[in-house]
Amino acid sequence: MLDTSKSVLSVFKLVKAPIYSHCFSIDRSLLAITCNTDCLVYRFGGGKSPQLIATLPDHDKTVTAVDISIHGRIVTCSQDRNAYVWEPLSDGSYKPTLVLLRINRAATSVSWAPNGYKFAVGSSARIIAVCYYEQENNWWVSKHIKKPIKSSVNCLSWHSNGILLASGGTDGYVRVFSGFIKGLDTKEAVSNSPWGEKFPFGAVVKEWYNGSFIHDVEWRSNIEKLAYVAHDGTLTVADSVEQIYSVNAPEGLPFKSLIWINDHEILCAGYSCHPVMFTEGSNGWQFSKNLDKVGKQSLPQSTSEDGTDDEENPTFGMSALRKFKQLDLKGRVTAAEQESAHENAIVELRPFEESNGQVTQVSSCGLDGEIVIYAV
Amino acid sequence: MEDWRRIDIDSFDPNSGRLTNDDLIPPYAHHVTLQELQPKIAQLRSLATSGDMSSATKLATEDPPYSADANTKAVYFQAVLEALTQVRQADIATIVKQLSPQQQDVLVKYLYKGMSLPEGQRQGGILLAWFEKLTQSSGVNPIVHFLSDRRTV
């Protein structure tokens, strides 16, 4: 464990492969991560490093996403076009049930509905599969949302009412669908919803065009707002009456994930390898602070001595070249160069600790195989 | 079936509907025609000839004809290129700083378009000078926007 700054609480280097997705159980005692074609489950907490307690091996292609329901069921989905629901058994092992998604492309994202009785899977087959358990047949049934999705679905988010399902994808649209399942959901859950009157399954409740790949979308249900991040490096917040705020990433690099900290704060993270906080003020949403950002003053400034460095803007493009120049000509390894806790892009943020509707700690996973916990 | 990875599975599925170029065009409410654009082009030319380069650049990068057809875009681009290449190198940095972030996003689109066409490549030096000043003042932001924006100029 290394301590790089006050905002970084702990860093766990778990695997030598990218972690595309991670999830904690409700009581934060279990951590599930994706690792190549497996899903790994760790016992977590007590100040110790995570202990591997189970490997969920049934997928035969890269596992793309994992989620844990409020009942402790783990769902995984993979590029092998399948999803598995893993039922925890009393001896600590897991019993897999295959879910036939009926898609002909990779599954990309998965999310349990808040009540834990259904989940949605996004896929590159331009389909969202909403899956629920059918007692009579002992079988997970999947119902498809197809229209009008034009390309891969990257991300999904359930509203706390369990019916509205937000999705974003590579066609540049953010859409809100109805994931209403007869017999499972009640109409009372969406009475007085500002998003509409009727919610038949698969109906498009709302859509916004952004134009670039949508990487993540997240509801803030109590204030009926939706936030999303896209590949043009923007964070956008929208609500049911078409009020839209868009704000640029301060470093220009796109975000891969976002979470709401409270009603007026959003934390984003992505290719800049450290989380970035945005705050809603009287002028709309604005950048407020960086977490775990490596300060510019800590970068080596010794390059001007040889006089060959004629670049005018050190933040643009040349830092890698300079690093190798140092290494090659002078044999100097710039060990003084401080890295942020994540050494590669952060791909997913999750709330880790909450009190009174305010997230106080968040966890992240990255392409460097690390899980990092930050204090907000 | 030895080479099953090469089988085009979409051809067996009539509903697969792969993305076409048309699917990537943003949903425009109105398509700008060359006729509607002529006054703006004329204004741009007169600003450029009168030497008011700051206003000319602002006008060129304000509300570009995204929804127009290829021919109209080419005519408009020609006018923009003429304006951009008449600016003296020393003035570029000042003009770039006067642009709004949205205008800078549009400017970088015209720079890339210029570099991709023969008539722009003949003026490559000055386009690169614009590009250099732009990245110095705004970092990679306009470039990231350019890469991911489906509204083309």
Short mmCIF file of C-alpha atoms in Angstrom, two decimals:
data_model
loop_
_atom_site.label_atom_id
_atom_site.label_comp_id
_atom_site.label_asym_id
_atom_site.label_seq_id
_atom_site.Cartn_x
_atom_site.Cartn_y
_atom_site.Cartn_z
CA MET A 1 0.00 0.00 0.00
CA LEU A 2 1.31 3.43 -0.86
CA ASP A 3 0.02 6.71 0.35
CA THR A 4 0.21 9.36 -2.35
CA SER A 5 -2.02 12.05 -0.92
CA LYS A 6 -4.63 12.76 1.70
CA SER A 7 -7.53 11.93 -0.56
CA VAL A 8 -6.22 8.43 -1.29
CA LEU A 9 -7.18 6.13 1.59
CA SER A 10 -5.93 2.83 0.23
CA VAL A 11 -4.54 1.29 -2.95
CA PHE A 12 -4.85 -2.41 -3.69
CA LYS A 13 -2.93 -3.87 -6.59
CA LEU A 14 -4.98 -7.00 -7.05
CA VAL A 15 -4.29 -8.44 -10.49
CA LYS A 16 -1.95 -8.04 -13.44
CA ALA A 17 -4.79 -7.38 -15.87
CA PRO A 18 -7.23 -4.54 -16.42
CA ILE A 19 -10.17 -4.43 -14.02
CA TYR A 20 -13.09 -3.36 -16.20
CA SER A 21 -15.60 -3.44 -13.42
CA HIS A 22 -15.81 -3.90 -9.66
CA CYS A 23 -18.54 -3.99 -7.07
CA PHE A 24 -18.84 -4.19 -3.28
CA SER A 25 -21.57 -6.03 -1.42
CA ILE A 26 -24.04 -3.88 0.52
CA ASP A 27 -22.15 -4.31 3.82
CA ARG A 28 -18.80 -3.76 2.00
CA SER A 29 -17.47 -7.12 3.27
CA LEU A 30 -17.11 -8.59 -0.23
CA LEU A 31 -15.45 -7.18 -3.32
CA ALA A 32 -16.02 -8.65 -6.79
CA ILE A 33 -13.78 -7.70 -9.71
CA THR A 34 -13.50 -8.79 -13.31
CA CYS A 35 -10.18 -10.29 -14.37
CA ASN A 36 -9.82 -11.63 -17.91
CA THR A 37 -12.39 -14.43 -18.27
CA ASP A 38 -13.03 -14.77 -14.53
CA CYS A 39 -14.76 -12.87 -11.81
CA LEU A 40 -12.80 -12.82 -8.54
CA VAL A 41 -14.47 -12.42 -5.15
CA TYR A 42 -12.44 -11.06 -2.21
CA ARG A 43 -13.17 -10.78 1.48
CA PHE A 44 -12.65 -7.13 2.27
CA GLY A 45 -12.16 -4.99 5.33
CA GLY A 46 -10.59 -5.08 8.75
CA GLY A 47 -7.63 -3.06 7.51
CA LYS A 48 -6.12 -6.13 5.87
CA SER A 49 -5.47 -6.53 2.18
CA PRO A 50 -8.33 -8.32 0.38
CA GLN A 51 -8.38 -12.13 0.64
CA LEU A 52 -9.41 -14.08 -2.45
CA ILE A 53 -12.26 -16.37 -1.43
CA ALA A 54 -13.88 -17.43 -4.70
CA THR A 55 -13.19 -17.51 -8.42
CA LEU A 56 -16.20 -17.51 -10.72
CA PRO A 57 -14.78 -19.18 -13.83
CA ASP A 58 -17.67 -20.09 -16.15
CA HIS A 59 -17.28 -17.39 -18.81
CA ASP A 60 -15.01 -18.24 -21.71
CA LYS A 61 -14.38 -14.71 -22.98
CA THR A 62 -13.47 -11.46 -21.24
CA VAL A 63 -15.85 -10.55 -18.45
CA THR A 64 -16.98 -6.98 -19.06
CA ALA A 65 -19.09 -6.11 -16.04
CA VAL A 66 -20.11 -7.30 -12.57
CA ASP A 67 -22.79 -6.18 -10.14
CA ILE A 68 -23.98 -7.39 -6.72
CA SER A 69 -27.64 -7.15 -5.74
CA ILE A 70 -28.98 -6.11 -2.35
CA HIS A 71 -29.51 -9.85 -1.66
CA GLY A 72 -25.88 -10.68 -2.39
CA ARG A 73 -26.43 -12.28 -5.79
CA ILE A 74 -23.62 -11.56 -8.22
CA VAL A 75 -24.35 -11.06 -11.89
CA THR A 76 -21.58 -11.08 -14.48
CA CYS A 77 -21.71 -10.52 -18.22
CA SER A 78 -19.09 -11.19 -20.83
CA GLN A 79 -18.00 -10.92 -24.41
CA ASP A 80 -19.07 -14.58 -24.75
CA ARG A 81 -22.62 -13.12 -25.06
CA ASN A 82 -23.84 -14.66 -21.82
CA ALA A 83 -24.62 -13.54 -18.33
CA TYR A 84 -24.44 -15.65 -15.15
CA VAL A 85 -26.24 -15.12 -11.89
CA TRP A 86 -24.17 -16.44 -8.99
CA GLU A 87 -26.17 -17.44 -5.93
CA PRO A 88 -24.11 -17.37 -2.71
CA LEU A 89 -24.21 -20.69 -0.83
CA SER A 90 -23.70 -21.15 2.90
CA ASP A 91 -20.20 -22.62 2.46
CA GLY A 92 -18.97 -19.47 0.71
CA SER A 93 -19.09 -20.88 -2.80
CA TYR A 94 -21.38 -19.71 -5.57
CA LYS A 95 -23.93 -21.59 -7.68
CA PRO A 96 -24.03 -20.31 -11.27
CA THR A 97 -27.16 -20.02 -13.38
CA LEU A 98 -26.73 -19.25 -17.05
CA VAL A 99 -28.93 -16.47 -18.39
CA LEU A 100 -29.61 -16.79 -22.11
CA LEU A 101 -29.52 -13.21 -23.31
CA ARG A 102 -30.27 -14.13 -26.98
CA ILE A 103 -27.78 -11.60 -28.33
CA ASN A 104 -25.21 -12.09 -31.10
CA ARG A 105 -22.59 -9.64 -29.86
CA ALA A 106 -20.68 -9.03 -26.65
CA ALA A 107 -22.49 -8.01 -23.49
CA THR A 108 -20.96 -4.75 -22.26
CA SER A 109 -22.61 -3.67 -19.03
CA VAL A 110 -24.89 -5.05 -16.36
CA SER A 111 -26.88 -3.48 -13.57
CA TRP A 112 -29.25 -4.89 -10.93
CA ALA A 113 -32.48 -3.03 -10.39
CA PRO A 114 -32.61 -1.51 -6.88
CA ASN A 115 -35.02 -4.21 -5.63
CA GLY A 116 -32.65 -6.99 -6.72
CA TYR A 117 -35.28 -9.00 -8.64
CA LYS A 118 -34.27 -8.05 -12.18
CA PHE A 119 -31.25 -6.75 -14.00
CA ALA A 120 -30.45 -5.13 -17.33
CA VAL A 121 -27.63 -6.08 -19.68
CA GLY A 122 -26.36 -3.73 -22.38
CA SER A 123 -24.77 -5.23 -25.47
CA SER A 124 -23.03 -4.50 -28.73
CA ALA A 125 -25.93 -6.19 -30.51
CA ARG A 126 -27.83 -2.89 -30.10
CA ILE A 127 -30.02 -4.54 -27.52
CA ILE A 128 -30.72 -4.04 -23.84
CA ALA A 129 -31.85 -7.30 -22.25
CA VAL A 130 -33.95 -6.91 -19.11
CA CYS A 131 -33.82 -10.21 -17.22
CA TYR A 132 -35.99 -11.50 -14.38
CA TYR A 133 -36.49 -14.81 -12.62
CA GLU A 134 -39.45 -16.99 -13.49
CA GLN A 135 -40.35 -19.28 -10.60
CA GLU A 136 -42.42 -21.78 -12.64
CA ASN A 137 -39.60 -22.60 -15.01
CA ASN A 138 -36.67 -22.04 -12.63
CA TRP A 139 -35.23 -19.82 -15.35
CA TRP A 140 -34.03 -16.27 -15.93
CA VAL A 141 -36.10 -14.81 -18.75
CA SER A 142 -34.71 -11.99 -20.88
CA LYS A 143 -36.86 -9.39 -22.61
CA HIS A 144 -35.32 -7.19 -25.26
CA ILE A 145 -35.35 -3.43 -25.74
CA LYS A 146 -34.28 -2.89 -29.36
CA LYS A 147 -35.70 0.28 -30.80
CA PRO A 148 -34.39 2.82 -31.52
CA ILE A 149 -30.88 1.85 -30.38
CA LYS A 150 -28.47 2.25 -33.29
CA SER A 151 -25.19 1.03 -31.83
CA SER A 152 -23.46 -0.58 -28.85
CA VAL A 153 -24.85 0.15 -25.41
CA ASN A 154 -22.03 1.20 -23.07
CA CYS A 155 -23.71 1.96 -19.80
CA LEU A 156 -26.93 1.53 -17.86
CA SER A 157 -28.45 3.05 -14.75
CA TRP A 158 -31.69 2.22 -12.94
CA HIS A 159 -33.80 4.93 -11.35
CA SER A 160 -34.54 4.18 -7.69
CA ASN A 161 -38.16 3.45 -8.70
CA GLY A 162 -36.84 0.37 -10.51
CA ILE A 163 -38.71 1.17 -13.72
CA LEU A 164 -36.87 3.95 -15.53
CA LEU A 165 -33.68 2.66 -17.12
CA ALA A 166 -31.15 5.13 -18.52
CA SER A 167 -28.70 3.98 -21.16
CA GLY A 168 -25.91 5.51 -23.19
CA GLY A 169 -24.03 4.15 -26.16
CA THR A 170 -21.78 4.64 -29.11
CA ASP A 171 -24.59 6.08 -31.25
CA GLY A 172 -24.22 9.27 -29.21
CA TYR A 173 -27.67 9.12 -27.62
CA VAL A 174 -28.61 8.99 -23.98
CA ARG A 175 -32.02 7.37 -23.67
CA VAL A 176 -34.40 6.66 -20.84
CA PHE A 177 -36.43 3.49 -21.35
CA SER A 178 -39.13 1.88 -19.33
CA GLY A 179 -38.05 -1.45 -17.86
CA PHE A 180 -41.51 -2.20 -16.48
CA ILE A 181 -42.03 -5.95 -15.96
CA LYS A 182 -45.61 -7.09 -15.42
CA GLY A 183 -46.04 -8.98 -12.16
CA LEU A 184 -42.77 -7.64 -10.79
CA ASP A 185 -43.28 -3.88 -10.86
CA THR A 186 -46.26 -1.84 -9.76
CA LYS A 187 -47.65 1.29 -11.37
CA GLU A 188 -47.58 3.02 -7.98
CA ALA A 189 -43.78 3.19 -8.24
CA VAL A 190 -44.04 5.68 -11.09
CA SER A 191 -47.17 7.59 -10.15
CA ASN A 192 -46.49 11.36 -10.24
CA SER A 193 -43.25 10.78 -12.09
CA PRO A 194 -42.16 13.92 -13.95
CA TRP A 195 -40.96 11.72 -16.81
CA GLY A 196 -44.36 10.72 -18.14
CA GLU A 197 -47.73 9.11 -17.61
CA LYS A 198 -47.50 5.60 -19.00
CA PHE A 199 -44.50 3.34 -18.98
CA PRO A 200 -45.07 0.23 -21.12
CA PHE A 201 -41.99 -2.02 -21.35
CA GLY A 202 -39.40 -0.77 -23.85
CA ALA A 203 -40.95 2.65 -24.42
CA VAL A 204 -38.52 5.54 -24.95
CA VAL A 205 -39.33 7.97 -22.18
CA LYS A 206 -36.76 10.58 -23.15
CA GLU A 207 -33.68 10.92 -25.31
CA TRP A 208 -30.82 13.39 -25.68
CA TYR A 209 -28.38 13.59 -28.55
CA ASN A 210 -24.76 14.20 -27.61
CA GLY A 211 -22.95 13.02 -30.73
CA SER A 212 -19.99 11.24 -29.19
CA PHE A 213 -19.67 7.92 -27.39
CA ILE A 214 -21.47 7.96 -24.05
CA HIS A 215 -19.27 6.29 -21.43
CA ASP A 216 -21.38 6.43 -18.30
CA VAL A 217 -24.80 7.56 -17.17
CA GLU A 218 -26.07 7.90 -13.62
CA TRP A 219 -29.44 8.83 -12.07
CA ARG A 220 -29.91 11.10 -9.10
CA SER A 221 -33.39 9.82 -8.40
CA ASN A 222 -34.51 12.06 -5.52
CA ILE A 223 -34.09 15.21 -7.64
CA GLU A 224 -35.05 13.46 -10.90
CA LYS A 225 -31.83 14.34 -12.70
CA LEU A 226 -29.56 12.37 -14.95
CA ALA A 227 -25.84 12.93 -15.49
CA TYR A 228 -23.68 11.47 -18.24
CA VAL A 229 -20.08 11.64 -19.45
CA ALA A 230 -19.07 11.35 -23.10
CA HIS A 231 -15.97 10.88 -25.18
CA ASP A 232 -15.78 14.59 -26.06
CA GLY A 233 -14.62 15.17 -22.47
CA THR A 234 -17.85 16.65 -21.18
CA LEU A 235 -20.06 16.04 -18.17
CA THR A 236 -23.72 16.79 -18.81
CA VAL A 237 -26.60 17.02 -16.36
CA ALA A 238 -30.15 16.90 -17.68
CA ASP A 239 -33.64 16.75 -16.20
CA SER A 240 -37.16 16.00 -17.40
CA VAL A 241 -37.90 19.58 -18.52
CA GLU A 242 -34.95 19.82 -20.91
CA GLN A 243 -32.69 21.81 -18.65
CA ILE A 244 -29.22 20.77 -19.70
CA TYR A 245 -25.86 21.79 -18.29
CA SER A 246 -22.66 20.75 -19.95
CA VAL A 247 -19.16 21.28 -18.61
CA ASN A 248 -15.73 20.40 -20.00
CA ALA A 249 -13.10 18.27 -18.35
CA PRO A 250 -10.40 20.67 -17.11
CA GLU A 251 -7.62 18.64 -18.74
CA GLY A 252 -9.59 17.88 -21.88
CA LEU A 253 -9.34 14.11 -21.54
CA PRO A 254 -12.66 12.21 -21.48
CA PHE A 255 -14.20 10.67 -18.38
CA LYS A 256 -15.14 7.00 -18.22
CA SER A 257 -17.27 7.06 -15.11
CA LEU A 258 -19.18 9.33 -12.78
CA ILE A 259 -21.04 9.17 -9.48
CA TRP A 260 -23.21 11.65 -7.63
CA ILE A 261 -21.68 12.71 -4.29
CA ASN A 262 -24.77 14.65 -3.23
CA ASP A 263 -27.50 16.64 -5.01
CA HIS A 264 -25.01 19.32 -6.08
CA GLU A 265 -21.72 17.49 -6.51
CA ILE A 266 -20.55 14.93 -9.05
CA LEU A 267 -17.26 13.05 -9.11
CA CYS A 268 -15.89 11.96 -12.50
CA ALA A 269 -12.83 9.94 -13.46
CA GLY A 270 -11.31 8.64 -16.64
CA TYR A 271 -8.26 8.97 -18.84
CA SER A 272 -6.58 11.58 -16.64
CA CYS A 273 -6.13 8.81 -14.01
CA HIS A 274 -7.46 10.80 -11.06
CA PRO A 275 -10.99 11.81 -9.96
CA VAL A 276 -12.34 15.28 -10.68
CA MET A 277 -15.10 16.98 -8.72
CA PHE A 278 -17.80 19.18 -10.26
CA THR A 279 -20.14 21.37 -8.22
CA GLU A 280 -23.44 23.01 -9.06
CA GLY A 281 -23.47 26.69 -8.21
CA SER A 282 -25.56 29.67 -9.21
CA ASN A 283 -23.98 29.57 -12.71
CA GLY A 284 -24.69 25.91 -13.28
CA TRP A 285 -22.19 23.10 -13.07
CA GLN A 286 -18.51 23.93 -12.75
CA PHE A 287 -15.19 22.25 -12.08
CA SER A 288 -14.40 22.51 -8.37
CA LYS A 289 -11.38 20.37 -7.50
CA ASN A 290 -9.04 17.54 -8.41
CA LEU A 291 -8.53 14.55 -6.14
CA ASP A 292 -5.08 12.95 -6.05
CA LYS A 293 -3.75 15.11 -8.85
CA VAL A 294 0.00 15.15 -9.22
CA GLY A 295 1.11 18.75 -8.90
CA LYS A 296 3.01 20.38 -11.76
CA GLN A 297 5.76 21.62 -9.45
CA SER A 298 6.75 18.05 -8.65
CA LEU A 299 7.64 17.35 -12.27
CA PRO A 300 11.35 17.61 -13.01
CA GLN A 301 12.17 21.08 -14.30
CA SER A 302 15.81 20.43 -15.12
CA THR A 303 15.33 20.15 -18.86
CA SER A 304 16.04 23.76 -19.76
CA GLU A 305 19.68 23.45 -18.72
CA ASP A 306 20.75 21.80 -21.97
CA GLY A 307 18.97 24.48 -23.97
CA THR A 308 17.60 22.01 -26.51
CA ASP A 309 14.12 22.02 -25.09
CA ASP A 310 12.36 24.69 -27.09
CA GLU A 311 8.78 23.68 -26.39
CA GLU A 312 6.60 26.46 -25.10
CA ASN A 313 3.85 24.47 -23.45
CA PRO A 314 5.12 21.65 -21.25
CA THR A 315 1.66 20.19 -20.70
CA PHE A 316 1.19 19.28 -24.32
CA GLY A 317 2.59 16.11 -25.77
CA MET A 318 6.30 16.43 -25.05
CA SER A 319 6.54 15.06 -21.53
CA ALA A 320 6.96 11.45 -22.69
CA LEU A 321 9.67 12.45 -25.13
CA ARG A 322 11.46 14.33 -22.39
CA LYS A 323 11.24 11.34 -20.07
CA PHE A 324 12.98 9.12 -22.62
CA LYS A 325 15.54 11.81 -23.42
CA GLN A 326 16.50 11.89 -19.76
CA LEU A 327 16.70 8.14 -19.67
CA ASP A 328 18.67 7.79 -22.87
CA LEU A 329 21.14 10.69 -22.86
CA LYS A 330 21.81 11.06 -19.16
CA GLY A 331 20.90 7.67 -17.76
CA ARG A 332 18.68 9.50 -15.33
CA VAL A 333 15.60 7.71 -14.19
CA THR A 334 13.15 10.32 -13.07
CA ALA A 335 12.09 8.49 -9.94
CA ALA A 336 11.14 11.82 -8.43
CA GLU A 337 8.19 11.92 -10.78
CA GLN A 338 5.21 11.33 -8.58
CA GLU A 339 2.40 9.23 -9.99
CA SER A 340 -1.24 9.41 -9.07
CA ALA A 341 -2.61 6.33 -7.27
CA HIS A 342 -3.93 4.95 -10.55
CA GLU A 343 -1.25 4.51 -13.18
CA ASN A 344 -3.72 4.00 -15.99
CA ALA A 345 -7.22 5.11 -16.91
CA ILE A 346 -9.92 4.78 -14.27
CA VAL A 347 -12.87 2.93 -15.76
CA GLU A 348 -15.41 2.73 -12.96
CA LEU A 349 -16.30 4.61 -9.79
CA ARG A 350 -18.63 3.29 -7.09
CA PRO A 351 -19.81 4.82 -3.83
CA PHE A 352 -18.02 3.14 -0.91
CA GLU A 353 -19.36 4.93 2.15
CA GLU A 354 -22.42 7.12 2.49
CA SER A 355 -24.01 9.07 5.30
CA ASN A 356 -27.17 11.20 5.11
CA GLY A 357 -27.31 11.12 1.32
CA GLN A 358 -23.70 12.26 1.06
CA VAL A 359 -21.05 9.95 -0.33
CA THR A 360 -17.93 10.26 1.83
CA GLN A 361 -15.73 7.58 0.27
CA VAL A 362 -15.59 6.23 -3.27
CA SER A 363 -13.87 3.24 -4.78
CA SER A 364 -12.43 3.03 -8.27
CA CYS A 365 -10.99 0.38 -10.55
CA GLY A 366 -8.61 0.94 -13.42
CA LEU A 367 -6.85 -0.59 -16.38
CA ASP A 368 -3.77 -0.92 -14.16
CA GLY A 369 -5.42 -3.68 -12.11
CA GLU A 370 -5.80 -1.53 -9.02
CA ILE A 371 -8.66 -0.79 -6.68
CA VAL A 372 -8.30 2.60 -4.99
CA ILE A 373 -10.44 4.09 -2.25
CA TYR A 374 -10.66 7.87 -2.06
CA ALA A 375 -12.01 10.18 0.61
CA VAL A 376 -14.15 12.86 -0.99
CA MET B 1 -16.65 -24.64 -41.53
CA GLU B 2 -12.92 -24.41 -40.85
CA ASP B 3 -12.75 -20.64 -41.29
CA TRP B 4 -15.81 -19.77 -39.22
CA ARG B 5 -14.34 -16.53 -37.92
CA ARG B 6 -14.62 -15.05 -41.39
CA ILE B 7 -18.28 -15.82 -41.78
CA ASP B 8 -20.31 -12.62 -42.04
CA ILE B 9 -22.99 -13.42 -39.49
CA ASP B 10 -24.86 -10.21 -40.28
CA SER B 11 -25.70 -11.42 -43.76
CA PHE B 12 -27.76 -14.21 -42.16
CA ASP B 13 -29.72 -11.75 -40.07
CA PRO B 14 -31.95 -9.40 -42.06
CA ASN B 15 -32.66 -7.33 -38.93
CA SER B 16 -29.06 -6.80 -37.96
CA GLY B 17 -28.92 -3.46 -39.77
CA ARG B 18 -25.32 -2.44 -39.46
CA LEU B 19 -24.57 1.23 -38.95
CA THR B 20 -24.40 3.14 -42.20
CA ASN B 21 -22.94 6.58 -42.77
CA ASP B 22 -26.46 7.97 -42.66
CA ASP B 23 -26.91 6.72 -39.11
CA LEU B 24 -23.95 8.80 -38.00
CA ILE B 25 -25.34 12.09 -39.29
CA PRO B 26 -26.80 14.05 -36.40
CA PRO B 27 -30.54 14.78 -36.49
CA TYR B 28 -30.67 18.27 -38.06
CA ALA B 29 -33.98 20.11 -37.99
CA HIS B 30 -33.10 22.25 -40.98
CA HIS B 31 -30.63 21.90 -43.82
CA VAL B 32 -28.76 25.04 -44.77
CA THR B 33 -28.58 25.72 -48.50
CA LEU B 34 -25.93 27.56 -50.46
CA GLN B 35 -28.36 30.40 -51.15
CA GLU B 36 -28.96 31.02 -47.44
CA LEU B 37 -25.24 30.99 -46.87
CA GLN B 38 -24.25 33.43 -49.66
CA PRO B 39 -24.71 36.63 -47.59
CA LYS B 40 -22.46 35.24 -44.86
CA ILE B 41 -19.79 34.24 -47.36
CA ALA B 42 -19.91 37.71 -48.91
CA GLN B 43 -19.61 39.33 -45.48
CA LEU B 44 -16.69 37.07 -44.64
CA ARG B 45 -14.90 38.04 -47.88
CA SER B 46 -15.45 41.75 -47.31
CA LEU B 47 -14.16 41.55 -43.73
CA ALA B 48 -11.09 39.66 -44.90
CA THR B 49 -10.33 42.15 -47.68
CA SER B 50 -10.84 45.13 -45.35
CA GLY B 51 -8.25 43.59 -43.03
CA ASP B 52 -10.48 43.16 -39.99
CA MET B 53 -9.15 39.66 -39.38
CA SER B 54 -10.42 39.32 -35.84
CA SER B 55 -14.05 39.84 -36.89
CA ALA B 56 -13.55 37.68 -39.96
CA THR B 57 -12.28 34.75 -37.85
CA LYS B 58 -15.11 35.16 -35.37
CA LEU B 59 -17.67 35.22 -38.16
CA ALA B 60 -16.14 32.20 -39.87
CA THR B 61 -16.20 30.11 -36.71
CA GLU B 62 -19.67 31.18 -35.62
CA ASP B 63 -22.54 28.86 -36.50
CA PRO B 64 -20.87 26.89 -39.32
CA PRO B 65 -23.08 25.15 -41.93
CA TYR B 66 -23.02 21.68 -40.32
CA SER B 67 -26.24 20.58 -41.97
CA ALA B 68 -25.33 21.69 -45.51
CA ASP B 69 -24.45 19.30 -48.32
CA ALA B 70 -20.86 18.60 -49.35
CA ASN B 71 -20.85 21.17 -52.15
CA THR B 72 -22.08 24.00 -49.95
CA LYS B 73 -19.56 23.09 -47.27
CA ALA B 74 -16.77 23.21 -49.86
CA VAL B 75 -17.75 26.72 -50.98
CA TYR B 76 -17.95 27.95 -47.41
CA PHE B 77 -14.66 26.28 -46.53
CA GLN B 78 -12.98 28.08 -49.42
CA ALA B 79 -14.05 31.42 -47.98
CA VAL B 80 -12.90 30.44 -44.49
CA LEU B 81 -9.54 29.24 -45.78
CA GLU B 82 -8.98 32.51 -47.65
CA ALA B 83 -9.69 34.45 -44.48
CA LEU B 84 -7.49 32.29 -42.26
CA THR B 85 -4.51 32.45 -44.60
CA GLN B 86 -4.63 36.25 -44.86
CA VAL B 87 -3.88 36.69 -41.18
CA ARG B 88 -0.32 37.72 -40.35
CA GLN B 89 1.53 35.14 -38.24
CA ALA B 90 2.13 37.66 -35.47
CA ASP B 91 -1.59 38.32 -35.05
CA ILE B 92 -2.71 34.71 -34.76
CA ALA B 93 -2.17 34.31 -31.01
CA THR B 94 -4.17 37.45 -30.23
CA ILE B 95 -7.07 36.42 -32.44
CA VAL B 96 -7.19 32.89 -31.00
CA LYS B 97 -7.44 34.31 -27.48
CA GLN B 98 -10.48 36.38 -28.48
CA LEU B 99 -12.45 33.33 -29.60
CA SER B 100 -14.96 31.59 -27.35
CA PRO B 101 -14.39 27.89 -26.60
CA GLN B 102 -17.15 27.02 -29.08
CA GLN B 103 -15.50 29.09 -31.79
CA GLN B 104 -12.17 27.43 -31.06
CA ASP B 105 -13.82 24.02 -31.50
CA VAL B 106 -15.04 25.13 -34.93
CA LEU B 107 -11.67 26.64 -35.84
CA VAL B 108 -9.86 23.35 -35.20
CA LYS B 109 -12.32 21.59 -37.50
CA TYR B 110 -11.45 23.96 -40.34
CA LEU B 111 -7.74 23.55 -39.64
CA TYR B 112 -7.98 19.76 -39.89
CA LYS B 113 -10.16 20.02 -42.98
CA GLY B 114 -7.65 22.38 -44.53
CA MET B 115 -4.78 20.01 -43.88
CA SER B 116 -6.73 17.17 -45.50
CA LEU B 117 -7.29 18.99 -48.80
CA PRO B 118 -4.75 19.98 -51.50
CA GLU B 119 -5.77 23.65 -51.48
CA GLY B 120 -5.22 23.75 -47.71
CA GLN B 121 -1.95 21.84 -47.87
CA ARG B 122 -0.50 24.55 -50.11
CA GLN B 123 -1.03 26.86 -47.12
CA GLY B 124 0.08 24.19 -44.62
CA GLY B 125 2.53 26.43 -42.80
CA ILE B 126 -0.03 28.99 -41.80
CA LEU B 127 -2.57 26.34 -40.80
CA LEU B 128 0.02 24.74 -38.54
CA ALA B 129 0.75 28.15 -37.03
CA TRP B 130 -2.95 28.50 -36.20
CA PHE B 131 -2.95 25.00 -34.75
CA GLU B 132 0.08 25.70 -32.58
CA LYS B 133 -1.39 28.88 -31.10
CA LEU B 134 -4.71 27.16 -30.51
CA THR B 135 -3.23 24.26 -28.54
CA GLN B 136 -1.09 26.68 -26.57
CA SER B 137 -4.08 28.63 -25.41
CA SER B 138 -6.60 25.80 -24.91
CA GLY B 139 -4.65 22.55 -24.55
CA VAL B 140 -6.12 19.37 -25.97
CA ASN B 141 -9.74 20.31 -25.34
CA PRO B 142 -10.62 21.43 -28.91
CA ILE B 143 -8.85 18.38 -30.35
CA VAL B 144 -10.75 15.94 -28.14
CA HIS B 145 -13.96 17.68 -29.19
CA PHE B 146 -12.97 17.48 -32.84
CA LEU B 147 -12.20 13.75 -32.63
CA SER B 148 -15.55 12.89 -31.12
CA ASP B 149 -17.83 15.37 -32.88
CA ARG B 150 -20.04 14.07 -35.67
CA ARG B 151 -20.97 17.53 -36.88
CA THR B 152 -18.53 18.06 -39.72
CA VAL B 153 -17.59 21.23 -41.58
#
